């Protein structure tokens, strides 16, 4: 096979160590050097120095867990990096059991048999961390709100049956007073209700005539405190996401012209796919990478499974929510 990269290296990254194999040619047979480095910052510095000593220009590693991330960030900008899908390396036939993982990766890279995984630029990766954190906290917030409603229902406080949004402005005021004193009288209710809810004053008051024990009040107060904390954290994350999106204001506005795509969805699309669509070569490859392209398994003229691939679950869920919204 043709040699694509004459001076290359493969890295087998673990939690505490990195096994590196460098391959090169100098007027004769292939030269090989295998070294083990620590994953501490000093070890990464030693690894970079070792790669420079051997004149390595291209490096490949597997995307195992999160261990590859600090190594990739450290070497980025010094050598041409290839992040490989372990499944695809495994599928390349060869004597994998006879050589170390690092040497096998280096040999595949040398002949151009390792396909690069998509790794967005550093600023997009930072945005991705915050959009994923926001999604996690929004999920936790929904769980805590459902738990509050469940406790209220178990104590026969039917506020959720009267208010369309238990955690709207009026609902939050009522809950705050209820958790503070354990009950809400009619005079206090007047101060809490807003807009058309004032016409439902009697129904709201009747829904509050449940029996909250001291145990349930304590439980609700803890849940309420957590809800307020999560809302404060999500607001802070939203502000930081807005700052990170400043350089991509034009792209955000363009994405928001699509039906169902709001600002948060646009942020997720940019965070997961970046703004350079040339990395996907064709729209079909982009759809396949997202996990929204139907399968085309056909054998002997018979169409079999058309299931979509797993793709990118974060982007896929955001696009599906946008589609339902539209």
PDB file of N, CA, C and O in Angstrom, residues 63-112:
ATOM      1  N   UNK A  63     -10.966   7.749  20.201  1.00  0.00           N
ATOM      2  CA  UNK A  63     -11.837   8.586  21.041  1.00  0.00           C
ATOM      3  C   UNK A  63     -12.439   7.745  22.157  1.00  0.00           C
ATOM      4  O   UNK A  63     -13.627   7.440  22.161  1.00  0.00           O
ATOM      5  N   UNK A  64     -11.591   7.362  23.112  1.00  0.00           N
ATOM      6  CA  UNK A  64     -12.049   6.533  24.229  1.00  0.00           C
ATOM      7  C   UNK A  64     -12.408   7.408  25.418  1.00  0.00           C
ATOM      8  O   UNK A  64     -11.542   8.100  25.966  1.00  0.00           O
ATOM      9  N   UNK A  65     -13.680   7.359  25.839  1.00  0.00           N
ATOM     10  CA  UNK A  65     -14.121   8.117  27.002  1.00  0.00           C
ATOM     11  C   UNK A  65     -13.834   9.601  26.846  1.00  0.00           C
ATOM     12  O   UNK A  65     -14.032  10.194  25.787  1.00  0.00           O
ATOM     13  N   UNK A  66     -13.336  10.212  27.943  1.00  0.00           N
ATOM     14  CA  UNK A  66     -12.944  11.629  27.900  1.00  0.00           C
ATOM     15  C   UNK A  66     -11.433  11.771  28.010  1.00  0.00           C
ATOM     16  O   UNK A  66     -10.914  12.886  28.053  1.00  0.00           O
ATOM     17  N   UNK A  67     -10.722  10.639  28.039  1.00  0.00           N
ATOM     18  CA  UNK A  67      -9.276  10.690  28.248  1.00  0.00           C
ATOM     19  C   UNK A  67      -8.550  11.374  27.088  1.00  0.00           C
ATOM     20  O   UNK A  67      -7.468  11.936  27.269  1.00  0.00           O
ATOM     21  N   UNK A  68      -9.118  11.318  25.886  1.00  0.00           N
ATOM     22  CA  UNK A  68      -8.460  11.899  24.717  1.00  0.00           C
ATOM     23  C   UNK A  68      -8.503  13.421  24.723  1.00  0.00           C
ATOM     24  O   UNK A  68      -7.665  14.081  24.094  1.00  0.00           O
ATOM     25  N   UNK A  69      -9.461  14.019  25.421  1.00  0.00           N
ATOM     26  CA  UNK A  69      -9.698  15.465  25.324  1.00  0.00           C
ATOM     27  C   UNK A  69      -8.501  16.321  25.747  1.00  0.00           C
ATOM     28  O   UNK A  69      -8.090  17.216  25.007  1.00  0.00           O
ATOM     29  N   UNK A  70      -7.904  16.093  26.939  1.00  0.00           N
ATOM     30  CA  UNK A  70      -6.755  16.930  27.295  1.00  0.00           C
ATOM     31  C   UNK A  70      -5.553  16.707  26.387  1.00  0.00           C
ATOM     32  O   UNK A  70      -4.794  17.645  26.121  1.00  0.00           O
ATOM     33  N   UNK A  71      -5.383  15.479  25.901  1.00  0.00           N
ATOM     34  CA  UNK A  71      -4.267  15.180  24.994  1.00  0.00           C
ATOM     35  C   UNK A  71      -4.472  15.914  23.668  1.00  0.00           C
ATOM     36  O   UNK A  71      -3.554  16.532  23.127  1.00  0.00           O
ATOM     37  N   UNK A  72      -5.692  15.871  23.150  1.00  0.00           N
ATOM     38  CA  UNK A  72      -6.018  16.544  21.891  1.00  0.00           C
ATOM     39  C   UNK A  72      -5.816  18.052  22.030  1.00  0.00           C
ATOM     40  O   UNK A  72      -5.217  18.688  21.152  1.00  0.00           O
ATOM     41  N   UNK A  73      -6.308  18.615  23.147  1.00  0.00           N
ATOM     42  CA  UNK A  73      -6.193  20.065  23.357  1.00  0.00           C
ATOM     43  C   UNK A  73      -4.735  20.490  23.473  1.00  0.00           C
ATOM     44  O   UNK A  73      -4.354  21.575  23.014  1.00  0.00           O
ATOM     45  N   UNK A  74      -3.900  19.633  24.096  1.00  0.00           N
ATOM     46  CA  UNK A  74      -2.487  19.977  24.301  1.00  0.00           C
ATOM     47  C   UNK A  74      -1.716  19.940  22.978  1.00  0.00           C
ATOM     48  O   UNK A  74      -0.883  20.812  22.708  1.00  0.00           O
ATOM     49  N   UNK A  75      -1.988  18.935  22.136  1.00  0.00           N
ATOM     50  CA  UNK A  75      -1.236  18.759  20.893  1.00  0.00           C
ATOM     51  C   UNK A  75      -1.794  19.583  19.735  1.00  0.00           C
ATOM     52  O   UNK A  75      -1.135  19.746  18.714  1.00  0.00           O
ATOM     53  N   UNK A  76      -3.017  20.085  19.897  1.00  0.00           N
ATOM     54  CA  UNK A  76      -3.668  20.839  18.828  1.00  0.00           C
ATOM     55  C   UNK A  76      -2.832  22.052  18.449  1.00  0.00           C
ATOM     56  O   UNK A  76      -2.412  22.832  19.287  1.00  0.00           O
ATOM     57  N   UNK A  77      -2.581  22.207  17.164  1.00  0.00           N
ATOM     58  CA  UNK A  77      -1.791  23.336  16.696  1.00  0.00           C
ATOM     59  C   UNK A  77      -0.330  23.000  16.446  1.00  0.00           C
ATOM     60  O   UNK A  77       0.378  23.744  15.767  1.00  0.00           O
ATOM     61  N   UNK A  78       0.139  21.876  17.018  1.00  0.00           N
ATOM     62  CA  UNK A  78       1.542  21.464  16.827  1.00  0.00           C
ATOM     63  C   UNK A  78       1.680  20.391  15.754  1.00  0.00           C
ATOM     64  O   UNK A  78       2.656  20.385  15.009  1.00  0.00           O
ATOM     65  N   UNK A  79       0.726  19.460  15.717  1.00  0.00           N
ATOM     66  CA  UNK A  79       0.743  18.390  14.722  1.00  0.00           C
ATOM     67  C   UNK A  79      -0.657  18.242  14.137  1.00  0.00           C
ATOM     68  O   UNK A  79      -1.631  18.750  14.699  1.00  0.00           O
ATOM     69  N   UNK A  80      -0.743  17.552  13.011  1.00  0.00           N
ATOM     70  CA  UNK A  80      -2.049  17.254  12.418  1.00  0.00           C
ATOM     71  C   UNK A  80      -2.659  16.077  13.169  1.00  0.00           C
ATOM     72  O   UNK A  80      -2.114  14.978  13.176  1.00  0.00           O
ATOM     73  N   UNK A  81      -3.782  16.330  13.844  1.00  0.00           N
ATOM     74  CA  UNK A  81      -4.388  15.324  14.724  1.00  0.00           C
ATOM     75  C   UNK A  81      -5.560  14.629  14.052  1.00  0.00           C
ATOM     76  O   UNK A  81      -6.379  15.273  13.380  1.00  0.00           O
ATOM     77  N   UNK A  82      -5.649  13.323  14.257  1.00  0.00           N
ATOM     78  CA  UNK A  82      -6.774  12.527  13.778  1.00  0.00           C
ATOM     79  C   UNK A  82      -7.399  11.808  14.973  1.00  0.00           C
ATOM     80  O   UNK A  82      -6.731  11.026  15.651  1.00  0.00           O
ATOM     81  N   UNK A  83      -8.666  12.131  15.250  1.00  0.00           N
ATOM     82  CA  UNK A  83      -9.405  11.425  16.292  1.00  0.00           C
ATOM     83  C   UNK A  83     -10.201  10.327  15.617  1.00  0.00           C
ATOM     84  O   UNK A  83     -11.080  10.598  14.789  1.00  0.00           O
ATOM     85  N   UNK A  84      -9.881   9.080  15.941  1.00  0.00           N
ATOM     86  CA  UNK A  84     -10.463   7.943  15.228  1.00  0.00           C
ATOM     87  C   UNK A  84     -11.599   7.305  16.018  1.00  0.00           C
ATOM     88  O   UNK A  84     -11.559   7.250  17.246  1.00  0.00           O
ATOM     89  N   UNK A  85     -12.587   6.835  15.295  1.00  0.00           N
ATOM     90  CA  UNK A  85     -13.674   6.056  15.891  1.00  0.00           C
ATOM     91  C   UNK A  85     -13.148   4.639  16.174  1.00  0.00           C
ATOM     92  O   UNK A  85     -12.754   3.934  15.245  1.00  0.00           O
ATOM     93  N   UNK A  86     -13.125   4.195  17.447  1.00  0.00           N
ATOM     94  CA  UNK A  86     -12.578   2.865  17.765  1.00  0.00           C
ATOM     95  C   UNK A  86     -13.252   1.737  16.992  1.00  0.00           C
ATOM     96  O   UNK A  86     -12.607   0.750  16.640  1.00  0.00           O
ATOM     97  N   UNK A  87     -14.545   1.881  16.712  1.00  0.00           N
ATOM     98  CA  UNK A  87     -15.279   0.839  15.998  1.00  0.00           C
ATOM     99  C   UNK A  87     -14.742   0.663  14.577  1.00  0.00           C
ATOM    100  O   UNK A  87     -14.618  -0.447  14.072  1.00  0.00           O
ATOM    101  N   UNK A  88     -14.373   1.779  13.947  1.00  0.00           N
ATOM    102  CA  UNK A  88     -13.886   1.707  12.568  1.00  0.00           C
ATOM    103  C   UNK A  88     -12.473   1.127  12.516  1.00  0.00           C
ATOM    104  O   UNK A  88     -12.127   0.413  11.572  1.00  0.00           O
ATOM    105  N   UNK A  89     -11.659   1.439  13.516  1.00  0.00           N
ATOM    106  CA  UNK A  89     -10.315   0.853  13.568  1.00  0.00           C
ATOM    107  C   UNK A  89     -10.416  -0.652  13.792  1.00  0.00           C
ATOM    108  O   UNK A  89      -9.687  -1.450  13.208  1.00  0.00           O
ATOM    109  N   UNK A  90     -11.372  -1.026  14.640  1.00  0.00           N
ATOM    110  CA  UNK A  90     -11.566  -2.443  14.945  1.00  0.00           C
ATOM    111  C   UNK A  90     -11.986  -3.221  13.690  1.00  0.00           C
ATOM    112  O   UNK A  90     -11.621  -4.385  13.504  1.00  0.00           O
ATOM    113  N   UNK A  91     -12.743  -2.558  12.806  1.00  0.00           N
ATOM    114  CA  UNK A  91     -13.257  -3.225  11.617  1.00  0.00           C
ATOM    115  C   UNK A  91     -12.219  -3.372  10.502  1.00  0.00           C
ATOM    116  O   UNK A  91     -12.465  -4.075   9.526  1.00  0.00           O
ATOM    117  N   UNK A  92     -11.069  -2.687  10.633  1.00  0.00           N
ATOM    118  CA  UNK A  92     -10.024  -2.830   9.613  1.00  0.00           C
ATOM    119  C   UNK A  92      -9.298  -4.147   9.848  1.00  0.00           C
ATOM    120  O   UNK A  92      -8.735  -4.371  10.921  1.00  0.00           O
ATOM    121  N   UNK A  93      -9.308  -5.065   8.897  1.00  0.00           N
ATOM    122  CA  UNK A  93      -8.670  -6.365   9.129  1.00  0.00           C
ATOM    123  C   UNK A  93      -7.153  -6.223   9.254  1.00  0.00           C
ATOM    124  O   UNK A  93      -6.529  -5.408   8.588  1.00  0.00           O
ATOM    125  N   UNK A  94      -6.569  -7.039  10.111  1.00  0.00           N
ATOM    126  CA  UNK A  94      -5.124  -6.996  10.308  1.00  0.00           C
ATOM    127  C   UNK A  94      -4.737  -7.758  11.548  1.00  0.00           C
ATOM    128  O   UNK A  94      -5.575  -8.319  12.244  1.00  0.00           O
ATOM    129  N   UNK A  95      -3.449  -7.759  11.867  1.00  0.00           N
ATOM    130  CA  UNK A  95      -2.996  -8.534  13.010  1.00  0.00           C
ATOM    131  C   UNK A  95      -3.008  -7.669  14.267  1.00  0.00           C
ATOM    132  O   UNK A  95      -1.980  -7.356  14.852  1.00  0.00           O
ATOM    133  N   UNK A  96      -4.194  -7.280  14.656  1.00  0.00           N
ATOM    134  CA  UNK A  96      -4.356  -6.395  15.811  1.00  0.00           C
ATOM    135  C   UNK A  96      -3.813  -7.034  17.084  1.00  0.00           C
ATOM    136  O   UNK A  96      -3.280  -6.363  17.954  1.00  0.00           O
ATOM    137  N   UNK A  97      -3.946  -8.351  17.195  1.00  0.00           N
ATOM    138  CA  UNK A  97      -3.527  -9.024  18.432  1.00  0.00           C
ATOM    139  C   UNK A  97      -2.009  -9.170  18.519  1.00  0.00           C
ATOM    140  O   UNK A  97      -1.484  -9.418  19.589  1.00  0.00           O
ATOM    141  N   UNK A  98      -1.293  -9.005  17.384  1.00  0.00           N
ATOM    142  CA  UNK A  98       0.153  -9.217  17.381  1.00  0.00           C
ATOM    143  C   UNK A  98       0.942  -7.950  17.695  1.00  0.00           C
ATOM    144  O   UNK A  98       2.144  -8.010  17.910  1.00  0.00           O
ATOM    145  N   UNK A  99       0.300  -6.806  17.645  1.00  0.00           N
ATOM    146  CA  UNK A  99       0.989  -5.551  17.888  1.00  0.00           C
ATOM    147  C   UNK A  99       0.233  -4.747  18.940  1.00  0.00           C
ATOM    148  O   UNK A  99      -0.929  -5.024  19.237  1.00  0.00           O
ATOM    149  N   UNK A 100       0.906  -3.752  19.508  1.00  0.00           N
ATOM    150  CA  UNK A 100       0.236  -2.910  20.499  1.00  0.00           C
ATOM    151  C   UNK A 100      -0.781  -2.015  19.807  1.00  0.00           C
ATOM    152  O   UNK A 100      -0.716  -1.777  18.593  1.00  0.00           O
ATOM    153  N   UNK A 101      -1.729  -1.506  20.599  1.00  0.00           N
ATOM    154  CA  UNK A 101      -2.752  -0.618  20.036  1.00  0.00           C
ATOM    155  C   UNK A 101      -2.111   0.597  19.376  1.00  0.00           C
ATOM    156  O   UNK A 101      -2.522   1.012  18.290  1.00  0.00           O
ATOM    157  N   UNK A 102      -1.122   1.199  20.030  1.00  0.00           N
ATOM    158  CA  UNK A 102      -0.486   2.404  19.499  1.00  0.00           C
ATOM    159  C   UNK A 102       0.175   2.122  18.148  1.00  0.00           C
ATOM    160  O   UNK A 102       0.062   2.912  17.207  1.00  0.00           O
ATOM    161  N   UNK A 103       0.863   0.969  18.037  1.00  0.00           N
ATOM    162  CA  UNK A 103       1.533   0.633  16.788  1.00  0.00           C
ATOM    163  C   UNK A 103       0.525   0.370  15.673  1.00  0.00           C
ATOM    164  O   UNK A 103       0.724   0.766  14.535  1.00  0.00           O
ATOM    165  N   UNK A 104      -0.570  -0.292  16.016  1.00  0.00           N
ATOM    166  CA  UNK A 104      -1.600  -0.580  15.012  1.00  0.00           C
ATOM    167  C   UNK A 104      -2.228   0.713  14.495  1.00  0.00           C
ATOM    168  O   UNK A 104      -2.426   0.888  13.288  1.00  0.00           O
ATOM    169  N   UNK A 105      -2.508   1.653  15.397  1.00  0.00           N
ATOM    170  CA  UNK A 105      -3.073   2.948  14.992  1.00  0.00           C
ATOM    171  C   UNK A 105      -2.086   3.680  14.089  1.00  0.00           C
ATOM    172  O   UNK A 105      -2.464   4.274  13.074  1.00  0.00           O
ATOM    173  N   UNK A 106      -0.793   3.648  14.462  1.00  0.00           N
ATOM    174  CA  UNK A 106       0.233   4.322  13.656  1.00  0.00           C
ATOM    175  C   UNK A 106       0.322   3.707  12.254  1.00  0.00           C
ATOM    176  O   UNK A 106       0.463   4.422  11.258  1.00  0.00           O
ATOM    177  N   UNK A 107       0.255   2.383  12.167  1.00  0.00           N
ATOM    178  CA  UNK A 107       0.338   1.721  10.862  1.00  0.00           C
ATOM    179  C   UNK A 107      -0.856   2.072   9.974  1.00  0.00           C
ATOM    180  O   UNK A 107      -0.703   2.302   8.767  1.00  0.00           O
ATOM    181  N   UNK A 108      -2.043   2.113  10.566  1.00  0.00           N
ATOM    182  CA  UNK A 108      -3.231   2.477   9.784  1.00  0.00           C
ATOM    183  C   UNK A 108      -3.144   3.926   9.313  1.00  0.00           C
ATOM    184  O   UNK A 108      -3.491   4.245   8.169  1.00  0.00           O
ATOM    185  N   UNK A 109      -2.684   4.806  10.202  1.00  0.00           N
ATOM    186  CA  UNK A 109      -2.551   6.222   9.841  1.00  0.00           C
ATOM    187  C   UNK A 109      -1.521   6.402   8.732  1.00  0.00           C
ATOM    188  O   UNK A 109      -1.719   7.207   7.809  1.00  0.00           O
ATOM    189  N   UNK A 110      -0.433   5.660   8.806  1.00  0.00           N
ATOM    190  CA  UNK A 110       0.654   5.755   7.814  1.00  0.00           C
ATOM    191  C   UNK A 110       0.149   5.538   6.392  1.00  0.00           C
ATOM    192  O   UNK A 110       0.603   6.192   5.454  1.00  0.00           O
ATOM    193  N   UNK A 111      -0.814   4.646   6.253  1.00  0.00           N
ATOM    194  CA  UNK A 111      -1.350   4.333   4.930  1.00  0.00           C
ATOM    195  C   UNK A 111      -2.694   5.023   4.660  1.00  0.00           C
ATOM    196  O   UNK A 111      -3.389   4.668   3.702  1.00  0.00           O
ATOM    197  N   UNK A 112      -3.070   5.967   5.501  1.00  0.00           N
ATOM    198  CA  UNK A 112      -4.292   6.730   5.280  1.00  0.00           C
ATOM    199  C   UNK A 112      -5.566   5.944   5.480  1.00  0.00           C
ATOM    200  O   UNK A 112      -6.579   6.230   4.840  1.00  0.00           O
TER     201      UNK A 112
END
